[in-house]
Amino acid sequence: MMKFSAGGASIQCPCCGYDSFEKDYRQLNSRGASFLGLDWANKNATILICQRCSHIAWFMHEPLSSR
Ligand SMILES: [Zn+2]
């Protein structure tokens, strides 16, 4: 369980207001995007999973972790 901040503000879950998340990564590309030539979509996004309600928040730039 870790706390994070992005853009200079601490991140809270928009669903339940909790402030501890698990960090993971997901590919943004899909077959459809590649077929259409949208190569800018072939990137990794950082996701934070709320440890209380499991809401997933997506970030293009990795949030800073702060314990
Ligand atoms: Zn939550």
PDB file of C-alpha atoms and ligand atoms in Angstrom:
ATOM      1  CA  MET A   1       0.000   0.000   0.000  1.00  0.00           C
ATOM      2  CA  MET A   2       1.494   3.273  -1.102  1.00  0.00           C
ATOM      3  CA  LYS A   3       0.467   6.866  -1.464  1.00  0.00           C
ATOM      4  CA  PHE A   4       1.093   8.843  -4.625  1.00  0.00           C
ATOM      5  CA  SER A   5       1.071  12.359  -5.937  1.00  0.00           C
ATOM      6  CA  ALA A   6       0.739  13.799  -9.434  1.00  0.00           C
ATOM      7  CA  GLY A   7       1.008  17.394 -10.547  1.00  0.00           C
ATOM      8  CA  GLY A   8       2.056  18.361  -7.034  1.00  0.00           C
ATOM      9  CA  ALA A   9      -1.159  17.114  -5.443  1.00  0.00           C
ATOM     10  CA  SER A  10      -1.671  13.938  -3.469  1.00  0.00           C
ATOM     11  CA  ILE A  11      -3.913  11.426  -5.192  1.00  0.00           C
ATOM     12  CA  GLN A  12      -7.145  10.350  -3.605  1.00  0.00           C
ATOM     13  CA  CYS A  13      -9.609   7.869  -5.021  1.00  0.00           C
ATOM     14  CA  PRO A  14     -12.442   9.754  -6.797  1.00  0.00           C
ATOM     15  CA  CYS A  15     -14.841   7.001  -5.773  1.00  0.00           C
ATOM     16  CA  CYS A  16     -14.275   6.467  -2.067  1.00  0.00           C
ATOM     17  CA  GLY A  17     -11.663   9.057  -1.098  1.00  0.00           C
ATOM     18  CA  TYR A  18      -9.079   6.497  -0.017  1.00  0.00           C
ATOM     19  CA  ASP A  19      -5.399   7.405  -0.451  1.00  0.00           C
ATOM     20  CA  SER A  20      -3.530   4.086  -0.729  1.00  0.00           C
ATOM     21  CA  PHE A  21      -3.046   2.449  -4.106  1.00  0.00           C
ATOM     22  CA  GLU A  22      -1.300  -0.424  -5.796  1.00  0.00           C
ATOM     23  CA  LYS A  23       0.731   0.596  -8.852  1.00  0.00           C
ATOM     24  CA  ASP A  24       0.729  -1.350 -12.105  1.00  0.00           C
ATOM     25  CA  TYR A  25       1.264  -0.775 -15.811  1.00  0.00           C
ATOM     26  CA  ARG A  26      -0.934  -1.396 -18.809  1.00  0.00           C
ATOM     27  CA  GLN A  27      -0.361  -1.195 -22.530  1.00  0.00           C
ATOM     28  CA  LEU A  28      -2.548   1.385 -24.183  1.00  0.00           C
ATOM     29  CA  ASN A  29      -2.285  -0.048 -27.681  1.00  0.00           C
ATOM     30  CA  SER A  30      -4.984  -2.185 -29.165  1.00  0.00           C
ATOM     31  CA  ARG A  31      -5.290  -3.988 -32.459  1.00  0.00           C
ATOM     32  CA  GLY A  32      -7.742  -1.388 -33.636  1.00  0.00           C
ATOM     33  CA  ALA A  33      -5.394   1.477 -32.874  1.00  0.00           C
ATOM     34  CA  SER A  34      -2.459  -0.212 -34.644  1.00  0.00           C
ATOM     35  CA  PHE A  35      -4.619  -1.039 -37.654  1.00  0.00           C
ATOM     36  CA  LEU A  36      -5.592   2.610 -37.953  1.00  0.00           C
ATOM     37  CA  GLY A  37      -1.956   3.694 -37.716  1.00  0.00           C
ATOM     38  CA  LEU A  38      -2.388   5.377 -34.365  1.00  0.00           C
ATOM     39  CA  ASP A  39       1.109   4.479 -33.191  1.00  0.00           C
ATOM     40  CA  TRP A  40       1.061   7.192 -30.577  1.00  0.00           C
ATOM     41  CA  ALA A  41      -1.300   4.874 -28.721  1.00  0.00           C
ATOM     42  CA  ASN A  42       1.380   2.173 -28.360  1.00  0.00           C
ATOM     43  CA  LYS A  43       2.501   3.344 -24.948  1.00  0.00           C
ATOM     44  CA  ASN A  44       2.449   2.195 -21.385  1.00  0.00           C
ATOM     45  CA  ALA A  45       0.172   3.893 -18.935  1.00  0.00           C
ATOM     46  CA  THR A  46       0.558   3.789 -15.186  1.00  0.00           C
ATOM     47  CA  ILE A  47      -2.500   2.666 -13.299  1.00  0.00           C
ATOM     48  CA  LEU A  48      -3.233   3.049  -9.618  1.00  0.00           C
ATOM     49  CA  ILE A  49      -5.695   0.611  -8.074  1.00  0.00           C
ATOM     50  CA  CYS A  50      -7.533   1.848  -5.002  1.00  0.00           C
ATOM     51  CA  GLN A  51      -6.942  -0.568  -2.135  1.00  0.00           C
ATOM     52  CA  ARG A  52     -10.410   0.005  -0.730  1.00  0.00           C
ATOM     53  CA  CYS A  53     -12.853   0.000  -3.659  1.00  0.00           C
ATOM     54  CA  SER A  54     -10.610  -1.232  -6.554  1.00  0.00           C
ATOM     55  CA  HIS A  55     -11.237   1.844  -8.697  1.00  0.00           C
ATOM     56  CA  ILE A  56      -8.512   2.198 -11.344  1.00  0.00           C
ATOM     57  CA  ALA A  57      -6.978   5.605 -12.093  1.00  0.00           C
ATOM     58  CA  TRP A  58      -4.968   5.964 -15.315  1.00  0.00           C
ATOM     59  CA  PHE A  59      -1.898   8.173 -15.751  1.00  0.00           C
ATOM     60  CA  MET A  60       0.180   8.859 -18.847  1.00  0.00           C
ATOM     61  CA  HIS A  61       3.053  10.000 -16.645  1.00  0.00           C
ATOM     62  CA  GLU A  62       3.997   7.899 -13.659  1.00  0.00           C
ATOM     63  CA  PRO A  63       2.847   9.491 -10.396  1.00  0.00           C
ATOM     64  CA  LEU A  64       5.396  10.077  -7.668  1.00  0.00           C
ATOM     65  CA  SER A  65       5.224   7.722  -4.734  1.00  0.00           C
ATOM     66  CA  SER A  66       5.325   9.077  -1.215  1.00  0.00           C
ATOM     67  CA  ARG A  67       5.173   6.829   1.778  1.00  0.00           C
TER      68      ARG A  67
HETATM   69 ZN    ZN B   1     -11.582   3.888  -3.843  1.00  0.00          ZN
END
